[in-house]
PDB file of C-alpha atoms in Angstrom:
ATOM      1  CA  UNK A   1     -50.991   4.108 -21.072  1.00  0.00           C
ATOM      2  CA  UNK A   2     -54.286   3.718 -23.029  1.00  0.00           C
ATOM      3  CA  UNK A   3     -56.118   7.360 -21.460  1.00  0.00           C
ATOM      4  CA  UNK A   4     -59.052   7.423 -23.725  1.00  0.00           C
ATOM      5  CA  UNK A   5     -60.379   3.851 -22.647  1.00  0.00           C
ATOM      6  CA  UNK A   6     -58.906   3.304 -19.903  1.00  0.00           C
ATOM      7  CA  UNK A   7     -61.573   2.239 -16.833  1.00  0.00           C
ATOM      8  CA  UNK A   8     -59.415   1.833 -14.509  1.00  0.00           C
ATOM      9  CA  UNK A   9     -55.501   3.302 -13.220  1.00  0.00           C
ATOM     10  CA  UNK A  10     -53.482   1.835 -10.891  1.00  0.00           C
ATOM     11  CA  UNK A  11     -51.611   3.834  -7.676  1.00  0.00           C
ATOM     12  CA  UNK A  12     -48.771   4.426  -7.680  1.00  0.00           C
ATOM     13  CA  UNK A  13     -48.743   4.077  -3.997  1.00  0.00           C
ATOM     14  CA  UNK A  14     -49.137   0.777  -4.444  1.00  0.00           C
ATOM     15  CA  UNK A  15     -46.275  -1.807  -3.620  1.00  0.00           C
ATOM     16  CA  UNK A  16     -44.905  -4.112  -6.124  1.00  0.00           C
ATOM     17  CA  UNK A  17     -47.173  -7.419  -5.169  1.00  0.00           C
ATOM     18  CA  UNK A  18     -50.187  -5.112  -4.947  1.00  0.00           C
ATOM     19  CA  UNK A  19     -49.427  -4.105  -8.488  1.00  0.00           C
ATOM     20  CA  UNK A  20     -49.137  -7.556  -9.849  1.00  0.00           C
ATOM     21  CA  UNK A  21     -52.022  -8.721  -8.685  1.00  0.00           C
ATOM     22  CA  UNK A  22     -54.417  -5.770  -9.944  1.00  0.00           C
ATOM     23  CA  UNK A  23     -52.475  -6.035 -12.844  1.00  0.00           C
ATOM     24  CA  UNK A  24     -53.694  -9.838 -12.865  1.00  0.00           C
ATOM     25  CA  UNK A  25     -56.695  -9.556 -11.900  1.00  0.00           C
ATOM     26  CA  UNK A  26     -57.432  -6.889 -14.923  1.00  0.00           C
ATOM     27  CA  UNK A  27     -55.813  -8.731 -17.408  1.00  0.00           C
ATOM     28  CA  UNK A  28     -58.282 -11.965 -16.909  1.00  0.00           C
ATOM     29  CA  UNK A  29     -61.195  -8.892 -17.791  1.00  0.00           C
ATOM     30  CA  UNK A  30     -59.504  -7.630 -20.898  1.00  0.00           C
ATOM     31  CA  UNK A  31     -59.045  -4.039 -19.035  1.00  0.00           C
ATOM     32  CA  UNK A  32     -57.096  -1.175 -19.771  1.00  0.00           C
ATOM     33  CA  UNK A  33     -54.267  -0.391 -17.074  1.00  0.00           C
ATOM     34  CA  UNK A  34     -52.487   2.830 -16.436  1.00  0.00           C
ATOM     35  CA  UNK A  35     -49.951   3.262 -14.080  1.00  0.00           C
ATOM     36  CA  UNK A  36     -49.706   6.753 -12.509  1.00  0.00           C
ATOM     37  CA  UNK A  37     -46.500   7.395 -11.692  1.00  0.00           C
ATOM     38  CA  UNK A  38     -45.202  10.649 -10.815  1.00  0.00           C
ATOM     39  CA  UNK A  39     -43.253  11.818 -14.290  1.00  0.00           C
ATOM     40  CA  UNK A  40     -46.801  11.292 -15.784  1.00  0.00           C
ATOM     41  CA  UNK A  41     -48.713  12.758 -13.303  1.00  0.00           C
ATOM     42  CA  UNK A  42     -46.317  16.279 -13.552  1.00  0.00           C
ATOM     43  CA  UNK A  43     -47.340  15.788 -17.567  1.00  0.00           C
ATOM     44  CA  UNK A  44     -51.330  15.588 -16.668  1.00  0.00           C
ATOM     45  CA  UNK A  45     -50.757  18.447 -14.637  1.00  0.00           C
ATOM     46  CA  UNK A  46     -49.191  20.504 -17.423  1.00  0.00           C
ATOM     47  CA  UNK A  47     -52.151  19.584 -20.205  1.00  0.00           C
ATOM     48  CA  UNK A  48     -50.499  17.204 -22.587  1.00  0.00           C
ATOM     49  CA  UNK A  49     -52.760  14.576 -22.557  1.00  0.00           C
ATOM     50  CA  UNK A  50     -55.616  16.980 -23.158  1.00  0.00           C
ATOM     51  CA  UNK A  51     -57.337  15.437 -26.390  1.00  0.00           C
ATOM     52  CA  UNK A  52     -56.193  17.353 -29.966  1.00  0.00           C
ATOM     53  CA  UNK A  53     -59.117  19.889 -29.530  1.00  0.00           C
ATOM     54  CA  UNK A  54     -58.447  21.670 -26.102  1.00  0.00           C
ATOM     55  CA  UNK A  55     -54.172  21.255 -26.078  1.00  0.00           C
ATOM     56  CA  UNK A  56     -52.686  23.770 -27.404  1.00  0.00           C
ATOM     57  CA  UNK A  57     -49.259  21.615 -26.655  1.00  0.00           C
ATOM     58  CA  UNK A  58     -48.293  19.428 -29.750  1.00  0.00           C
ATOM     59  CA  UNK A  59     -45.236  16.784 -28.612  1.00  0.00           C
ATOM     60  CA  UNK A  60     -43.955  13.586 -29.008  1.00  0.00           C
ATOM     61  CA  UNK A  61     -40.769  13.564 -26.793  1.00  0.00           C
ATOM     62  CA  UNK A  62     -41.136  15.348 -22.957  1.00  0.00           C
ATOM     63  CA  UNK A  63     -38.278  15.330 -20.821  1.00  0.00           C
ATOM     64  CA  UNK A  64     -39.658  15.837 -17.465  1.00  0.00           C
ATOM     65  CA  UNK A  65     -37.360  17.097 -14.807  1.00  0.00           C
ATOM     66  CA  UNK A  66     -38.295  16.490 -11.074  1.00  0.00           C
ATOM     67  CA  UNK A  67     -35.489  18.018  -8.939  1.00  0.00           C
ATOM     68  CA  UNK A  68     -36.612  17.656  -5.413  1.00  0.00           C
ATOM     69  CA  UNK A  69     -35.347  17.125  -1.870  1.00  0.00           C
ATOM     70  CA  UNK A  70     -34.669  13.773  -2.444  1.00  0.00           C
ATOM     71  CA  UNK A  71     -33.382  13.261  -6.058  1.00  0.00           C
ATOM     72  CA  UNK A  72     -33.038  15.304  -9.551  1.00  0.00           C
ATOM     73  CA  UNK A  73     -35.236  12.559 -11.107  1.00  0.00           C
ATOM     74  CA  UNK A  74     -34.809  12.355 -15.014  1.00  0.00           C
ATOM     75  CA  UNK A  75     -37.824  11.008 -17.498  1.00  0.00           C
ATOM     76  CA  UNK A  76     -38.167  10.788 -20.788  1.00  0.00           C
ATOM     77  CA  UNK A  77     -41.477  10.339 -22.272  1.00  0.00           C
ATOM     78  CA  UNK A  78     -42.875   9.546 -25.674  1.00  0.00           C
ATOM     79  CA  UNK A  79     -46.573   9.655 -27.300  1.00  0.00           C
ATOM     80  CA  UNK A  80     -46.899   6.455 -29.618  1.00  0.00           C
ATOM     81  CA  UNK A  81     -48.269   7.392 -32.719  1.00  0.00           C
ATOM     82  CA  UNK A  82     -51.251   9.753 -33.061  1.00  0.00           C
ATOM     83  CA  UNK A  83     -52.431   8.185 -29.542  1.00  0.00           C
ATOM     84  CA  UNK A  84     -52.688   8.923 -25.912  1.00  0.00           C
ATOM     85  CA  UNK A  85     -50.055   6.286 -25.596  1.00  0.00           C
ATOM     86  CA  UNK A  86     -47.213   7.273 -23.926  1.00  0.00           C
ATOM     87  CA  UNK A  87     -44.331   5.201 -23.064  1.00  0.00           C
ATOM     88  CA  UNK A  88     -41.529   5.958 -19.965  1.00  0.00           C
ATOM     89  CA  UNK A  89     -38.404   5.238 -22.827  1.00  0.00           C
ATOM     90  CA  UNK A  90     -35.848   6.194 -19.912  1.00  0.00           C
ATOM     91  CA  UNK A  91     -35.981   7.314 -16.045  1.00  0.00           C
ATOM     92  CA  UNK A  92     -33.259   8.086 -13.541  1.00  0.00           C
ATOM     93  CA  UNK A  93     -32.443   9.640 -10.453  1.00  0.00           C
ATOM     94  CA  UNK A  94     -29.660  11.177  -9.438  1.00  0.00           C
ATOM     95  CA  UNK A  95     -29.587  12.042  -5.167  1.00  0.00           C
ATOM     96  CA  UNK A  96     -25.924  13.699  -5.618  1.00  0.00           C
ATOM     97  CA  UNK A  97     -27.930  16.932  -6.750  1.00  0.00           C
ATOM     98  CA  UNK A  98     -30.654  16.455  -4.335  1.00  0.00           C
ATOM     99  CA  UNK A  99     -32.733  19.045  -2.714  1.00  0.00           C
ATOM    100  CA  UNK A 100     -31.001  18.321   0.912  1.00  0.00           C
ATOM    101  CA  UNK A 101     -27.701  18.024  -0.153  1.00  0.00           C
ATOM    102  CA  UNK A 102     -27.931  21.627  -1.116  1.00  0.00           C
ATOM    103  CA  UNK A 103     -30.011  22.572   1.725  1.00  0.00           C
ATOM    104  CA  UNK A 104     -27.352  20.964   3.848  1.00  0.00           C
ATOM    105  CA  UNK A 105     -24.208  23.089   2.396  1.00  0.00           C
ATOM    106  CA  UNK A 106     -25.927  25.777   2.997  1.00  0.00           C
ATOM    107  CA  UNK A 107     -26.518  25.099   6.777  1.00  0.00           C
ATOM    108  CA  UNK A 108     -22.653  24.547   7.171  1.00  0.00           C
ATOM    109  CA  UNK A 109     -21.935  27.291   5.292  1.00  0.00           C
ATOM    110  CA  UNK A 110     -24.130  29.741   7.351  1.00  0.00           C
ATOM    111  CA  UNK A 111     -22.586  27.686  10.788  1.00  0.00           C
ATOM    112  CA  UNK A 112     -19.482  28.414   9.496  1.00  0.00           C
ATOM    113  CA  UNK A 113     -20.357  32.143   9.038  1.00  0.00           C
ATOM    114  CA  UNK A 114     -21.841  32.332  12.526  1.00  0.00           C
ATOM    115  CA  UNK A 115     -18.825  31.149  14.351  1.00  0.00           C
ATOM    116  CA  UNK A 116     -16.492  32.843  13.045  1.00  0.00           C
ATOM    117  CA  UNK A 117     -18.584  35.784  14.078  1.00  0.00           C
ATOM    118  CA  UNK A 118     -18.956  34.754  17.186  1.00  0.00           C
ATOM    119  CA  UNK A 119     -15.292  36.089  18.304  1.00  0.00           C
ATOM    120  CA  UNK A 120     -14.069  33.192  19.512  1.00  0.00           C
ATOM    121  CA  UNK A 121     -17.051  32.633  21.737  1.00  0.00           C
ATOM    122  CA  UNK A 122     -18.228  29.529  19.816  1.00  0.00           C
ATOM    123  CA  UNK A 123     -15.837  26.757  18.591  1.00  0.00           C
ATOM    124  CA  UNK A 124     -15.387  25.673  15.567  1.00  0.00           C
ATOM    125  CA  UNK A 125     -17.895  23.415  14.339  1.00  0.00           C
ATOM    126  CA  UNK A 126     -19.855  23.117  18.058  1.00  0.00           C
ATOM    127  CA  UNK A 127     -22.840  24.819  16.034  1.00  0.00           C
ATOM    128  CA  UNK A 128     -23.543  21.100  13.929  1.00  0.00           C
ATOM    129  CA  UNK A 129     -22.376  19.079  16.497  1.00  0.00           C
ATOM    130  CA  UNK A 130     -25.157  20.303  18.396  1.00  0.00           C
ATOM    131  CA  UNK A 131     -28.513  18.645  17.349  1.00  0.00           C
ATOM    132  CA  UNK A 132     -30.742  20.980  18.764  1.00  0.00           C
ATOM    133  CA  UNK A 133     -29.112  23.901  17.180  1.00  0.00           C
ATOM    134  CA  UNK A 134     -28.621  22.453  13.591  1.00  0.00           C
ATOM    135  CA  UNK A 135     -32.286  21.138  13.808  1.00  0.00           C
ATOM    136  CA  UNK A 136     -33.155  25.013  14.048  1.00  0.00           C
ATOM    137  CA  UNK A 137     -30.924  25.992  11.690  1.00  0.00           C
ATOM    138  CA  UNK A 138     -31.852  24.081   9.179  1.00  0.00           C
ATOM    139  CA  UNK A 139     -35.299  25.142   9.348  1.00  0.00           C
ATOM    140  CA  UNK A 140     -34.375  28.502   8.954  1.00  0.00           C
ATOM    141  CA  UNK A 141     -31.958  27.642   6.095  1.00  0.00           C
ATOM    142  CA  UNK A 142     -34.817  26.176   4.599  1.00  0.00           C
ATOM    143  CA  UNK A 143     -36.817  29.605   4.246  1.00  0.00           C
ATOM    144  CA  UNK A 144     -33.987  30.965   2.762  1.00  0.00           C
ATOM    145  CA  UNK A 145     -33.958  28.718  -0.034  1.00  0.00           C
ATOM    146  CA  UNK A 146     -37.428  29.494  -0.791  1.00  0.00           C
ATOM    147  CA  UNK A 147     -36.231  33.854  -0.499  1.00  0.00           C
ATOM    148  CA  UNK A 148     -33.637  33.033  -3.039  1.00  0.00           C
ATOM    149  CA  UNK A 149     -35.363  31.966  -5.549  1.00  0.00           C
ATOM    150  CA  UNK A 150     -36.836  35.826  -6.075  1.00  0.00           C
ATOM    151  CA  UNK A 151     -34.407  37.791  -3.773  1.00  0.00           C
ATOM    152  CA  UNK A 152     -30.881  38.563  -4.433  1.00  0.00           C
ATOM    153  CA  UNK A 153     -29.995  37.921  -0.848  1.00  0.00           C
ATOM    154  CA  UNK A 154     -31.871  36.654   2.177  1.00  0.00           C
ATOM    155  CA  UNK A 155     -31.131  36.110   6.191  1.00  0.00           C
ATOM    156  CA  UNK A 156     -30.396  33.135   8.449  1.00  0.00           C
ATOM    157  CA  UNK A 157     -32.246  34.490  11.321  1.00  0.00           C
ATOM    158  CA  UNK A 158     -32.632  32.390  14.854  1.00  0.00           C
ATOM    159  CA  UNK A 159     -32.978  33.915  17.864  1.00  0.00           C
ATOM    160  CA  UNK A 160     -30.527  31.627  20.652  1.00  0.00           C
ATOM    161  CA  UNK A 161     -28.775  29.632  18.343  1.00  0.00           C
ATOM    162  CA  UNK A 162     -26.533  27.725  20.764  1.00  0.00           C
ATOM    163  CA  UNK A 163     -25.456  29.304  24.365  1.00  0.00           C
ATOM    164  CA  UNK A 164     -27.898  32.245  24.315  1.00  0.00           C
ATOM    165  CA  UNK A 165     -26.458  33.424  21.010  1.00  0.00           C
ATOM    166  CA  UNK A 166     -28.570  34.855  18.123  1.00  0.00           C
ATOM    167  CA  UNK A 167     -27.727  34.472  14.472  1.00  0.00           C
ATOM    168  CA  UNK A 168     -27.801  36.831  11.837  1.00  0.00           C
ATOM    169  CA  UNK A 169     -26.313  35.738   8.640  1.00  0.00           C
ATOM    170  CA  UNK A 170     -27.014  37.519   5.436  1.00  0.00           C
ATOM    171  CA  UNK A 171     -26.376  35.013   2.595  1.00  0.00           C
ATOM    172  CA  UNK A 172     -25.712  36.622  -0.791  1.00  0.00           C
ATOM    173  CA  UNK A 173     -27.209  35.194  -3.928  1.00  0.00           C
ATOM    174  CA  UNK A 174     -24.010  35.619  -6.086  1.00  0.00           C
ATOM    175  CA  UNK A 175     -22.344  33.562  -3.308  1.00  0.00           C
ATOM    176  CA  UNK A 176     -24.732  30.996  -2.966  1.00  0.00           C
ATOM    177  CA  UNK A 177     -24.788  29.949  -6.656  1.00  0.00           C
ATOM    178  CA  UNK A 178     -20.736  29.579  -6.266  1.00  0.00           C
ATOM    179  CA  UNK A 179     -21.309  27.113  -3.600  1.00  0.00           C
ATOM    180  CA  UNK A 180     -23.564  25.607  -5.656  1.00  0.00           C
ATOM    181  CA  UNK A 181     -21.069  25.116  -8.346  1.00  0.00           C
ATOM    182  CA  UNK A 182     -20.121  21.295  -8.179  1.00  0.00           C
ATOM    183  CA  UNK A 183     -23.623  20.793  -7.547  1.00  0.00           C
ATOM    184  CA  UNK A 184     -24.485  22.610 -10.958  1.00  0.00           C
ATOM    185  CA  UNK A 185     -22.129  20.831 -13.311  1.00  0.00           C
ATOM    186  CA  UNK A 186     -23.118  17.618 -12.359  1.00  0.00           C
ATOM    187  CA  UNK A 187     -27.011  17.854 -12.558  1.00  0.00           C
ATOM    188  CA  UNK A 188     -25.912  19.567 -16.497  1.00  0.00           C
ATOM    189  CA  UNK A 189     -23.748  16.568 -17.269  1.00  0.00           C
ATOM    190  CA  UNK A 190     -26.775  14.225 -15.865  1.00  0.00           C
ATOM    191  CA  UNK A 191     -29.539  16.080 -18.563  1.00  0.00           C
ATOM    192  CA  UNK A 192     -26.721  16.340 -20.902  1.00  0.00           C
ATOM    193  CA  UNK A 193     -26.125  12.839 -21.060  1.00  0.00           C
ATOM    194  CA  UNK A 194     -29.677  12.057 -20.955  1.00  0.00           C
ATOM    195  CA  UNK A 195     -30.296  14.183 -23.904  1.00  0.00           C
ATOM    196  CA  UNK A 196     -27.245  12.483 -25.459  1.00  0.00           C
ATOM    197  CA  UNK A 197     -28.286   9.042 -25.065  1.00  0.00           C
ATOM    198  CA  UNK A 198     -32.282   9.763 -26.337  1.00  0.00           C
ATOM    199  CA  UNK A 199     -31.361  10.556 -29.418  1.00  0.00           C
ATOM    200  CA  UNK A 200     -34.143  12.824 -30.260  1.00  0.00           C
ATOM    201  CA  UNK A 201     -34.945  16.338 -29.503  1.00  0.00           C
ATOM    202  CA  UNK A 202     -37.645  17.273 -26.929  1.00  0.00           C
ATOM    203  CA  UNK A 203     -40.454  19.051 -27.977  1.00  0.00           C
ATOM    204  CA  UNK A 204     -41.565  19.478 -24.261  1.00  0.00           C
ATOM    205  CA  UNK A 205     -39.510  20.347 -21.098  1.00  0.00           C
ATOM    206  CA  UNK A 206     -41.185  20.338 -17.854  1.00  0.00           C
ATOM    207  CA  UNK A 207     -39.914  21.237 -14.224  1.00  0.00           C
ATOM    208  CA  UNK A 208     -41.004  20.173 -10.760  1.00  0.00           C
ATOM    209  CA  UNK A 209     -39.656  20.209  -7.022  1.00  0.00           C
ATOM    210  CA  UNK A 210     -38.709  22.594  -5.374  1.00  0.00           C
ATOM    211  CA  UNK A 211     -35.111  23.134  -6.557  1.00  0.00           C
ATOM    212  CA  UNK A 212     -36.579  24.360 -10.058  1.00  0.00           C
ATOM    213  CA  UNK A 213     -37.965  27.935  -8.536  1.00  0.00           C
ATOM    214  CA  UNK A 214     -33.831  28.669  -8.005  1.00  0.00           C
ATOM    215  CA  UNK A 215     -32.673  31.183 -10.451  1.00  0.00           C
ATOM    216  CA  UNK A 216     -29.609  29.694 -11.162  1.00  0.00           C
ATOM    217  CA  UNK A 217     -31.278  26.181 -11.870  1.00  0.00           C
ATOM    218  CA  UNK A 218     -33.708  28.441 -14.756  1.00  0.00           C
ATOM    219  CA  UNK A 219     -30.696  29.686 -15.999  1.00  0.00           C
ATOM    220  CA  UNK A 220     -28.508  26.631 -16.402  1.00  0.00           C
ATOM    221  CA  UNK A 221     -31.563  24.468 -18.063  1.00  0.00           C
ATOM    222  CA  UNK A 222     -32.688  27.582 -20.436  1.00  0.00           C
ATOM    223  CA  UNK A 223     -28.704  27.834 -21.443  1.00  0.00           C
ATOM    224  CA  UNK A 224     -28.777  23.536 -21.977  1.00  0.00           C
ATOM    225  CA  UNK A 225     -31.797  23.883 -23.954  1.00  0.00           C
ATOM    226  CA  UNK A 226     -30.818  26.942 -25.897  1.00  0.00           C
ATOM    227  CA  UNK A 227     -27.824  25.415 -27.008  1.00  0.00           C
ATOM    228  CA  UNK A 228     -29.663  22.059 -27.950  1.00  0.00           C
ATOM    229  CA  UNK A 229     -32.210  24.527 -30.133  1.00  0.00           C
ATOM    230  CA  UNK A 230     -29.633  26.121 -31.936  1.00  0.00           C
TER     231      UNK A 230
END
């Protein structure tokens, strides 16, 4: 992606025969074409394809982890020479670790929780099975995702969950992060492997999407990293 001269950059919104034609049409002109896509826009937005004079970030291999709702999206990226080149060398996306599968064992988990302290008043696993109620609950589960990323516990609060019955669960950090286990090892075996198979060490690592503000996803990629600096 030639930055410096570049006159024009394409969408990435744009669909695939969109693409090919702009990227026709500016080929017949002799133009410059970069592609924003959303590894490289995370990059812009972290300054390192500021020019030599105003970075203060010198790199030539970025791993750029995206771990949102929808995937943990994995991109390696890599300056050509003493350019503003930079070239995607390897992408992937993994949706096993995603955002809403986490956001989702935590709503059963809290469900769970709530019937059983319900005395018998609500069966087991009515709470889910009832749309209205797990629409709310996951809404609230939500905002306790975003608590737990600075607070050692938070509270699944909804006022008339399901029959006229209010919820109060108080979900404990330390407990949360053993649920979230499974979900763990496999997002370190995904950036292991990708570190693995790159065969170079990163001089950049950058985070995006909402599951990065978790403190147990800081610690697990500052222990992966650690261990690949030492």
């Amino acid at each position: 992606i030639g930055w410096d001269n570049a006159p024009e950059l394409l969408s990435a919104s744009l669909n695939k025969k969109e693409k090919k034609m702009a990227i026709k049409s500016m080929e017949m002109t002799n133009r410059i074409i970069g592609v924003i896509t959303h590894p490289v826009a995370i990059a812009h937005a972290h300054g390192l394809f500021e020019t030599a004079d105003t970075s203060e970030i010198s790199w030539k291999n970025t791993l750029v982890l995206d771990w949102g709702a929808s995937s943990l999206s994995l991109t390696h990226l890599k300056k050509v020479g003493s350019t503003q080149t930079t070239s995607i060398m390897r992408s992937e996306e993994h949706t096993v670790s995603c955002g809403l599968n986490i956001l989702d064992m935590l709503v059963k988990h809290t469900a769970e929780i709530f019937e059983r302290g319900s005395r018998g008043m609500i069966p087991r696993g009515e709470t889910l099975q009832n749309k209205k109620a797990k629409a709310k609950l996951e809404v609230a589960c939500e905002d306790v995702l975003r608590s737990l990323g600075y607070s050692t516990k938070a509270r699944v609060t909804v006022d008339g969950l399901i029959d006229g019955i209010d919820c109060h669960v108080e979900v404990m950090l330390a407990r949360f992060e053993m649920l979230l286990g499974h979900t763990l090892k496999t997002a370190e075996k995904a950036i292991q492997d990708v570190i693995a198979s790159s065969g170079v060490q990163f001089d950049v690592v950058l985070g995006a999407g909402g599951v990065m503000r978790m403190k147990c996803v800081q610690t697990l990629i500052n222990r992966i990293f650690s261990r690949e600096n030492d």
